[in-house]
Coordinates of C-alpha atoms in Angstrom, one line a residue:
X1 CA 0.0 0.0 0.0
X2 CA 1.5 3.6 -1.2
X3 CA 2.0 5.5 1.9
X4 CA 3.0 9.2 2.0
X5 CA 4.0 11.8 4.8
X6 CA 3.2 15.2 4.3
X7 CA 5.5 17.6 5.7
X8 CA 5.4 21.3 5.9
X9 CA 8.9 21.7 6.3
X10 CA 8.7 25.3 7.3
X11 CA 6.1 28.1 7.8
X12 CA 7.9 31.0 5.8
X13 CA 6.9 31.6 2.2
X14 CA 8.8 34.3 -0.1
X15 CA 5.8 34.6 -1.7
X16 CA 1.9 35.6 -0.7
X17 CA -0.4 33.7 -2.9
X18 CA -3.9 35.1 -2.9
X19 CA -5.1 31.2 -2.1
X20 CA -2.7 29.6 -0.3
X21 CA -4.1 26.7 2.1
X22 CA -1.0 27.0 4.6
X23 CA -1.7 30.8 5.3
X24 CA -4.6 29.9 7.8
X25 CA -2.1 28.6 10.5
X26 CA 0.8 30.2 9.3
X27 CA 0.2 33.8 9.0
X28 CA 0.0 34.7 12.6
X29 CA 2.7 36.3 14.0
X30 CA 2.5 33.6 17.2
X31 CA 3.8 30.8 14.6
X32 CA 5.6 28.0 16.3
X33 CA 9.1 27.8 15.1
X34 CA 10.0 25.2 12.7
X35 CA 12.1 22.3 13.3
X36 CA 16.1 23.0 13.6
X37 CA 18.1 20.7 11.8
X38 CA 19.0 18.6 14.4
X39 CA 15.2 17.9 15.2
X40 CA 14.0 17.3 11.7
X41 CA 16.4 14.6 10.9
X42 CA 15.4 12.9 14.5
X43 CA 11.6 13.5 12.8
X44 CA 12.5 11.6 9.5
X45 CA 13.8 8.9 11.5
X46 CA 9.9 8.9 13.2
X47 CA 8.7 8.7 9.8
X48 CA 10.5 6.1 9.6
X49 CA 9.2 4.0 12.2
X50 CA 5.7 5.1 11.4
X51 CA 5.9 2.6 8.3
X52 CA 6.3 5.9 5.9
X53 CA 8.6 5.7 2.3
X54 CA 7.3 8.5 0.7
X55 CA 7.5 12.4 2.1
X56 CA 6.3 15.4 0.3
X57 CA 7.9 18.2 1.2
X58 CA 5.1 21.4 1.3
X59 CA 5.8 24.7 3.5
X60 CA 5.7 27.8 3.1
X61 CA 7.9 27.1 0.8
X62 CA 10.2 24.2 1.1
X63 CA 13.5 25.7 -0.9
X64 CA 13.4 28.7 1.5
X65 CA 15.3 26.6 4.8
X66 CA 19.2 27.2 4.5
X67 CA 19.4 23.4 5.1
X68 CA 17.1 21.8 3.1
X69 CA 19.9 19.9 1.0
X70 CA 21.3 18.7 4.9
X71 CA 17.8 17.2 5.3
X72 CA 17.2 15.6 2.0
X73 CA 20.4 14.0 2.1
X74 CA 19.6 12.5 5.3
X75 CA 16.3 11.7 4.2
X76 CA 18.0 10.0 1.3
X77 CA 20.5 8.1 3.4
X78 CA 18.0 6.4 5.7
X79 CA 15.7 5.1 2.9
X80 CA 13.2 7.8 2.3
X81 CA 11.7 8.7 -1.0
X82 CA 11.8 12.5 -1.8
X83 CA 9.2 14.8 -3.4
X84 CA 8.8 18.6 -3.8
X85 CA 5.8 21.1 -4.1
X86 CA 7.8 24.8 -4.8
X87 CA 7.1 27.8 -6.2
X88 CA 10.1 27.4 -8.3
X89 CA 11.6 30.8 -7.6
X90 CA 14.4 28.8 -5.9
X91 CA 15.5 26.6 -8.2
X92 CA 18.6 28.0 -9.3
X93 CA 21.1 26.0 -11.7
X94 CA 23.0 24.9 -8.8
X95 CA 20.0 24.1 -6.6
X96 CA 18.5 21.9 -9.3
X97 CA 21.5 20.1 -9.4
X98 CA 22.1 19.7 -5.9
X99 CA 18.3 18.0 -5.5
X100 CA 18.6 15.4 -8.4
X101 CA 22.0 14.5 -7.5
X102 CA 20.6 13.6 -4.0
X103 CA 18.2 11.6 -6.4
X104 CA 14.5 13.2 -5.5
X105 CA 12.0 11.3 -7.0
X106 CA 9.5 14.2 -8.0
X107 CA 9.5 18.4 -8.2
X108 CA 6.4 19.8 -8.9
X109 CA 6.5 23.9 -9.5
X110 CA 3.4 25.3 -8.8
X111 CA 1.8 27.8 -11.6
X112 CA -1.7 30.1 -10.8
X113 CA -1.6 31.6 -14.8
X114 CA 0.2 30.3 -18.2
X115 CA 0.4 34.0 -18.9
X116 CA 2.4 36.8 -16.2
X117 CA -0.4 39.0 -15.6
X118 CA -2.6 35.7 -14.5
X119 CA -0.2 34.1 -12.6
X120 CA 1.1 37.4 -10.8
X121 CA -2.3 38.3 -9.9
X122 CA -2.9 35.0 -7.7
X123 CA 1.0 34.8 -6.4
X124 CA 2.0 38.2 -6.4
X125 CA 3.5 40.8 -8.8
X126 CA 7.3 39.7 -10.8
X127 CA 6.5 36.3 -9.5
X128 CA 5.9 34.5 -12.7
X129 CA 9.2 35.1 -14.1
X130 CA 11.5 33.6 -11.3
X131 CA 9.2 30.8 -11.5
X132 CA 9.1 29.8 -15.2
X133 CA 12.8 30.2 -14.5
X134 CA 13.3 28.1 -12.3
X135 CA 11.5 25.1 -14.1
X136 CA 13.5 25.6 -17.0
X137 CA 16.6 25.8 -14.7
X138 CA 15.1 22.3 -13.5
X139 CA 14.5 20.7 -16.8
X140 CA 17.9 22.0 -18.0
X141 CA 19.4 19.9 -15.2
X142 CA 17.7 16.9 -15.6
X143 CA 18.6 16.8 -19.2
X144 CA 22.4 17.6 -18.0
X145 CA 22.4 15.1 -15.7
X146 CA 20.5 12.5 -17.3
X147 CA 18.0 12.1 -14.1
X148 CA 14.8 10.1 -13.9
X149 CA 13.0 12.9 -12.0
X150 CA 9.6 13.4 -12.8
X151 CA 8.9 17.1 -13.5
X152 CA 5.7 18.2 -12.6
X153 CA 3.2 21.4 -13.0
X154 CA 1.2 21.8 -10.4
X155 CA -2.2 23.7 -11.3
X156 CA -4.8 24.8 -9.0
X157 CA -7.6 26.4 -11.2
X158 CA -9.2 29.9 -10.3
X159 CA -11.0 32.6 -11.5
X160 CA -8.7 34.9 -13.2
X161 CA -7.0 31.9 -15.1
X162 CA -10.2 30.0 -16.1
X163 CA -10.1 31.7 -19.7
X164 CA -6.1 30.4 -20.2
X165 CA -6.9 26.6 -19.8
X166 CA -7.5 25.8 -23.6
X167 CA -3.6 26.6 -23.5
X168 CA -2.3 24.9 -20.2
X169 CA -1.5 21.6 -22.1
X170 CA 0.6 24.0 -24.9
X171 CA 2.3 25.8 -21.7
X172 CA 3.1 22.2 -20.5
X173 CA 4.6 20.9 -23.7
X174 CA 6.5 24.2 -24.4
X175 CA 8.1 23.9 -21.1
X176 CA 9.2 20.2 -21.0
X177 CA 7.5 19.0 -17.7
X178 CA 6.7 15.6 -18.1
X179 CA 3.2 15.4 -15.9
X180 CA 0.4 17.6 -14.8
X181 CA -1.8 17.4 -11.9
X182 CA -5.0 20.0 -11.6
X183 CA -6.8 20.9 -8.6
X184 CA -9.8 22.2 -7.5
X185 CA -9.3 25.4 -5.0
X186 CA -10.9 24.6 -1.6
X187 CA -12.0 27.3 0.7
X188 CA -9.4 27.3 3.8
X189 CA -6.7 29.3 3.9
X190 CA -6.1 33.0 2.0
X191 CA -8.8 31.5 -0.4
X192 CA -11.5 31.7 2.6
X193 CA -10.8 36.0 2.2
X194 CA -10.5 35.7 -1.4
X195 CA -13.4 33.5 -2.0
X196 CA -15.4 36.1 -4.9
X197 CA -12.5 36.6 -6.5
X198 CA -11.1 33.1 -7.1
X199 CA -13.7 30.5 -6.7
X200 CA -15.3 29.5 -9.9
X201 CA -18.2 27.0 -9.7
X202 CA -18.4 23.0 -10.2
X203 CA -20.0 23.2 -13.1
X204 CA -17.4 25.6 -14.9
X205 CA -14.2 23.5 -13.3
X206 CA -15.9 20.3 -14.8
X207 CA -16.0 23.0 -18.4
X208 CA -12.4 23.5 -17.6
X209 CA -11.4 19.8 -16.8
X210 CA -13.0 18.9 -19.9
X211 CA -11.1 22.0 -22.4
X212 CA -8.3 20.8 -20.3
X213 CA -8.4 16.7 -21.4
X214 CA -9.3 17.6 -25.0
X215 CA -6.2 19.6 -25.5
X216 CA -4.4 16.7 -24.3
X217 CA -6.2 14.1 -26.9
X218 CA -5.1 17.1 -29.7
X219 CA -1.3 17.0 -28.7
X220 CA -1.2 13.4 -28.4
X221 CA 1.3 12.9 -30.6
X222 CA 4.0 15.6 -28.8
X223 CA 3.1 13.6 -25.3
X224 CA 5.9 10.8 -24.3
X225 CA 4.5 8.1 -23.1
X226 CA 5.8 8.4 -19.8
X227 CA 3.2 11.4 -19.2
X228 CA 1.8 12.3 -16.4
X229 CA -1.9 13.4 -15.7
X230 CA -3.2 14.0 -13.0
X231 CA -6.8 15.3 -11.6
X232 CA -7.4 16.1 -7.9
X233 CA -11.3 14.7 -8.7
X234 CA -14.0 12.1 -7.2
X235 CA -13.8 8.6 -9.3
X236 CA -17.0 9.2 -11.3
X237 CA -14.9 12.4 -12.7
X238 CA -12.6 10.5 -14.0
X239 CA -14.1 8.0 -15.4
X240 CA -16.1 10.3 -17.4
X241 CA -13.4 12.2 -18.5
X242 CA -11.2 9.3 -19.4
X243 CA -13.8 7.6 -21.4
X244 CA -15.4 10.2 -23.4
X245 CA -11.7 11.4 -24.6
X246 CA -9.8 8.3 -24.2
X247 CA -7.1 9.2 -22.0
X248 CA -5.2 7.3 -19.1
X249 CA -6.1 9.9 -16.5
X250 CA -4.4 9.5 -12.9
X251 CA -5.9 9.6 -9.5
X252 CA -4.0 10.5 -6.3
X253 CA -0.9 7.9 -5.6
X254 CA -3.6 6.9 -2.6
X255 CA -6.8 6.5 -5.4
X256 CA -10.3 7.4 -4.6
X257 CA -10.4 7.4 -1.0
X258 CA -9.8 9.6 1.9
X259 CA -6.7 8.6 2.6
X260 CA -6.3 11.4 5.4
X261 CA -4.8 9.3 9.1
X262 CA -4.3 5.8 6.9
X263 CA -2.3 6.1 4.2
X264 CA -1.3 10.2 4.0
X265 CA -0.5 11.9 7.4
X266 CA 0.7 15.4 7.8
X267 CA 3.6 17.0 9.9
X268 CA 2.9 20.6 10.7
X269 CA 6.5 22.8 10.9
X270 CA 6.6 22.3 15.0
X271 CA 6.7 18.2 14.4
X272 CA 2.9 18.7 15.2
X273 CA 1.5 15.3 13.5
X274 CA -2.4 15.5 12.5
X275 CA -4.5 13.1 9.8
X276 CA -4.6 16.0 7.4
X277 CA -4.8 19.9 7.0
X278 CA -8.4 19.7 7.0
X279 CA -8.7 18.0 10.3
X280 CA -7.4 20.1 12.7
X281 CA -8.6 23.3 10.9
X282 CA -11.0 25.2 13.9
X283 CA -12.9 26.9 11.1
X284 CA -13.3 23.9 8.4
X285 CA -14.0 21.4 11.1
X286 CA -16.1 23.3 13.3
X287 CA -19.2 21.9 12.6
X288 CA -18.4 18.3 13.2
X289 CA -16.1 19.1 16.2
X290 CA -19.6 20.6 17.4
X291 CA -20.8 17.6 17.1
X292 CA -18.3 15.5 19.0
X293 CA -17.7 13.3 15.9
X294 CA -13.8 13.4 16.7
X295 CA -12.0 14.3 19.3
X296 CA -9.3 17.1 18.2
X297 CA -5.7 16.6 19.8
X298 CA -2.7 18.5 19.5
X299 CA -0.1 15.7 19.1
X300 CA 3.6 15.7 18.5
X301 CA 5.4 13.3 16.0
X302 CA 8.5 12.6 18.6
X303 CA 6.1 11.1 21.3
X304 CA 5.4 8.0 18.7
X305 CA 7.4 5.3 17.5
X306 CA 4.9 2.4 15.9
X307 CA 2.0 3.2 13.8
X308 CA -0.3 1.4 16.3
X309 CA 0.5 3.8 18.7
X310 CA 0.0 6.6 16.6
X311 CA -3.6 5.3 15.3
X312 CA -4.6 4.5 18.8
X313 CA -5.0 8.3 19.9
X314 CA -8.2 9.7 20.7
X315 CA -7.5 11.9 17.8
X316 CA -6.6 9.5 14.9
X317 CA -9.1 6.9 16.2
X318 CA -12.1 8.8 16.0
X319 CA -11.0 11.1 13.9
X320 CA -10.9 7.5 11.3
X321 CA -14.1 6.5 12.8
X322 CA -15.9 9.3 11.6
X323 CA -14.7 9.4 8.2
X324 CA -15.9 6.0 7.6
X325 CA -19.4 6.3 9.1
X326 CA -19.8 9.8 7.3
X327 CA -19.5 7.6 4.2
X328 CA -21.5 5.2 5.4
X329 CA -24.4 7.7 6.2
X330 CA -24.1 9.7 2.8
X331 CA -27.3 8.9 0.8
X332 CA -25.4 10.0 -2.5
X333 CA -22.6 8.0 -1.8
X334 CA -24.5 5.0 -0.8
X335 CA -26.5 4.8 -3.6
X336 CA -23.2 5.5 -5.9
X337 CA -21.4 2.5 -8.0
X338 CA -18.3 3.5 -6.5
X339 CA -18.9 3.0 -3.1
X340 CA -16.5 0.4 -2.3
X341 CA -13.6 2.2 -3.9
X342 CA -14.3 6.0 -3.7
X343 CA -15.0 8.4 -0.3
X344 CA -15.3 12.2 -0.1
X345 CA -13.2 14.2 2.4
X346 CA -15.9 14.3 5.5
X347 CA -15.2 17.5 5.7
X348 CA -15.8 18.7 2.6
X349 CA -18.5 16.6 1.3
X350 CA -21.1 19.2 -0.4
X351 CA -18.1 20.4 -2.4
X352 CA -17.0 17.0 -3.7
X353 CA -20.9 15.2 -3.8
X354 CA -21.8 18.2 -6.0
X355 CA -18.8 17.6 -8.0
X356 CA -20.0 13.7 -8.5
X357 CA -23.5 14.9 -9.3
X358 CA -22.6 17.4 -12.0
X359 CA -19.8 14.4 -13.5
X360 CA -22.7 11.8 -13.3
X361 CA -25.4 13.9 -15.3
X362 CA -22.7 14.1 -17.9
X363 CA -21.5 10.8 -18.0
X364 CA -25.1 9.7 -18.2
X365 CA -25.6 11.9 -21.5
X366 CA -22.6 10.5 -22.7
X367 CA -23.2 6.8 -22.4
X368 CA -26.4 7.3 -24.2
X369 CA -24.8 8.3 -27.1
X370 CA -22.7 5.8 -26.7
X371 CA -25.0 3.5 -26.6
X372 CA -26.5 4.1 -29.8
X373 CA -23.6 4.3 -31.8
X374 CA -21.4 2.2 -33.3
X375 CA -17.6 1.3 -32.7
X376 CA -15.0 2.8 -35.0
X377 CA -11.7 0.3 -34.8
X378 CA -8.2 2.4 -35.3
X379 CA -6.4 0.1 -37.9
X380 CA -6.9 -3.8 -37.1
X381 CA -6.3 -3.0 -33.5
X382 CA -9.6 -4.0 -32.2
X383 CA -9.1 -7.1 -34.1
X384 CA -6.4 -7.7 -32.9
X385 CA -7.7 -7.8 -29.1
X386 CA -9.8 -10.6 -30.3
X387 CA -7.1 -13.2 -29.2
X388 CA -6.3 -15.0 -26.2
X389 CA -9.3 -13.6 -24.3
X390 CA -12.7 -15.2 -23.2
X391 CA -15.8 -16.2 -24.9
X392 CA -18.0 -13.4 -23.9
X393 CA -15.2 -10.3 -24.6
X394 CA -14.5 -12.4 -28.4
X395 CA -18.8 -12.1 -28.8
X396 CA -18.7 -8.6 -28.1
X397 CA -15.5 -7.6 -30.3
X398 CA -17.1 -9.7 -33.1
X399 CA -19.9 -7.7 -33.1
X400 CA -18.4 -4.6 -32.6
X401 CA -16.4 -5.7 -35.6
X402 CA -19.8 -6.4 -37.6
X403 CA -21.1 -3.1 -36.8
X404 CA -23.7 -3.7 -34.4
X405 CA -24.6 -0.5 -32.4
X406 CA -23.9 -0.9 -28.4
X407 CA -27.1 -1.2 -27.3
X408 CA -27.7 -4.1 -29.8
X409 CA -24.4 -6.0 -28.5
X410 CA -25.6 -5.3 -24.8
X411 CA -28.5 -6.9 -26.0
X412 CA -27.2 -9.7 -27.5
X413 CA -24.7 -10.5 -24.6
X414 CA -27.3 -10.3 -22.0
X415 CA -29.7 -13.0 -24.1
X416 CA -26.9 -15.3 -24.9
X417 CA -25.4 -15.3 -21.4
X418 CA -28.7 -15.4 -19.5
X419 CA -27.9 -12.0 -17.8
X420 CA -29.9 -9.0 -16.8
X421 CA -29.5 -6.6 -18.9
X422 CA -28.1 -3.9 -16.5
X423 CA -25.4 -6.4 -15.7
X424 CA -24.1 -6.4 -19.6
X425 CA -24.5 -2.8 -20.0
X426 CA -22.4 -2.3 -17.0
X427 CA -19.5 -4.4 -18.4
X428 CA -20.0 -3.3 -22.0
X429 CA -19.6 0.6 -21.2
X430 CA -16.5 -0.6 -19.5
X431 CA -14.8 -2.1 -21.7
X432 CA -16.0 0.5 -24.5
X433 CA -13.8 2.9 -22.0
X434 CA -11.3 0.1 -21.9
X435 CA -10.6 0.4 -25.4
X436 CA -10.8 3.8 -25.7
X437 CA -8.2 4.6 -23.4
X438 CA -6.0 2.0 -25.1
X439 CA -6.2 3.8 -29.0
X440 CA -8.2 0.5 -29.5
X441 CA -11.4 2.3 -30.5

């Protein structure tokens, strides 16, 4: 099971992005100090025993500690994978070298606007230049050094940029970075004061998600194959998106569920240790800490030194508890075909359900039209599925093949087989998305 640490290494930020999610606990001037040097490589080694690999380093901004090379290197040396979420305005030549020859695994520069006058809006005036700088600095190096290093963008889509996203993929492409993650802006942090200005609605990021993937589809052919992309969205989001424009599109390393106290866990820049940055928000969590569904705890990283005793708190235990029953107890949720492997954040359900409700009225429309048309094979590709599979997926490629529509094969498969006819529809709309994501179809 992929398991990641979150760490905000430090509080301090060089920059004052009109959304940032950090600013909520870090803006005051009574922030607790972050960890000396000394203390954080005594945290990794925590980490460590926690059953943690992976730790993303987040901040403020990470590149701004004097001794962040010190602490990846020992982070290297005792086993730990690295990634990094910058702003990129650090990432000088000799910085980018210094993090890939330590050999971290990802860099993701963060980007508010393809164009200056976007971007500088969101993050702050003259920032966009330093950071485009610094991810060409990064891709320079890579291609210097002949590193693995997966270069990312890191897109959080707002307002002011909404009318750019046609171009994002181009901006991508143009730039080198090999992946691409997009996310949706949630209201904590400087957004929560920005809220009119940056929030655009579920229906227009689902617009934006869908400009976005079509882009993608057009510049196939300029996309290695080692591409990364990325959506911060519910499971019935991406499966709608992925089918209709046949592209491999990636959840979160944890999938579809709230991975928050299982399989992600955050580090605050005291060594405070908390399931997520949701959880222990006073503002975000208000309403259920009202209603004594978890039991908030301020709880330091160096008092625990096995998972079990870590998940055994009053704070992780309930705080678990309650994530699972809130799924439990969601009638959209229960009633959903992805149950069993998707869950919305409790804490921001209305946000994410909506976001499933607008994805499933689409996906709907779209699978009727699917299901009245007929397959159109790339080359012999499809025929070439036809071997060394089962009866029932050879019936239904012959008559895809034979240019029966898909409701007439759903029909057919259902009589031959003695199934109901939701069952083979089901299956059928699958493994019509199946081959679409493949270039079969």
């Amino acid at each position: 099971m992929y398991k990641q640490m979150i760490w905000d290494v430090t509080s301090k930020c060089n920059l004052k992005c009109r959304h940032c999610y950090a600013a909520e606990k870090y803006d005051s001037p009574c922030r607790p100090n972050d960890l000396t040097t000394d203390q954080s490589k005594q945290m990794l080694e925590h980490v460590k025993l926690l059953g943690f690999k992976n730790v993303l380093l987040l901040g403020g901004e990470p590149l701004v500690r004097k001794d962040i090379l010190e602490v990846i290197s020992y982070a290297r040396k005792i086993g730990l994978d690295i990634m990094i979420n910058t702003n990129g305005t650090f990432l000088s030549p000799n910085m980018c070298y210094e993090l890939l020859k330590r050999g971290v695994k990802e860099i993701s520069v963060s980007f508010q606007g393809i164009a200056a006058s976007t971007h500088d809006l969101v993050a702050g005036k003259g920032s966009f230049s330093p950071s485009l700088m610094g991810l060409k600095n990064l891709v320079a190096a890579k291609e210097m050094v002949d590193s693995d290093v997966l270069i990312g963008i890191q897109f959080t889509v707002t307002k002011p940029a909404k009318n750019e996203m046609d171009k994002l993929i181009d901006f991508v492409l143009e730039n080198k970075a090999n992946g691409l993650s997009i996310g949706f802006l949630d209201d904590n942090g400087r957004a929560h004061n920005n809220f009119d200005d940056l929030f655009i609605s579920i229906p227009e990021y689902l617009n934006i998600l869908e400009k976005i993937t079509e882009s993608l589809v057009k510049n196939s052919k300029y996309i290695s194959s080692d591409f990364v992309f990325q959506i911060s969205a519910r499971q019935i989001v991406i499966k709608y998106l992925s089918h209709k424009y046949g592209v491999d599109i990636q959840s979160n390393a944890t999938g579809y569920l709230c991975a928050a106290g299982d399989c992600v866990t955050v580090i605050e820049n005291d060594g405070t240790i908390t399931p997520c940055g949701t959880a222990n928000n006073q503002r975000m969590s208000e309403k259920a800490l009202k209603e004594k569904r978890y039991v908030l705890q301020k709880l330091s990283v160096f008092e625990y030194f096995t998972e079990s005793e870590l998940m055994q708190t009053p704070f992780f235990s309930t705080f678990r508890k309650y994530k699972n029953e809130s799924k439990k107890s969601n009638p959209t949720c229960k009633s959903c075909e992805y149950n069993e492997s998707c869950q919305v954040c409790p804490l921001l359900h209305d946000k994410e359900i909506d976001q499933c409700i607008e994805a499933g009225r689409r996906y709907d429309m779209y699978l009727a039209t699917i299901l009245e048309s007929f397959v159109q094979p790339i080359n012999d590709k499809l025929f070439s599925v036809g071997h060394n599979v089962n009866e029932t997926t050879k019936d239904i490629i012959h008559q895809m093949l034979i240019g029966k529509k898909i409701s007439e094969i759903v029909k057919f498969i259902a009589d031959k087989y003695d199934i109901t006819h939701d069952i083979a529809k089901k299956d059928i709309l699958e493994f019509h998305r199946i081959l679409r994501i493949n270039g079969i179809i």
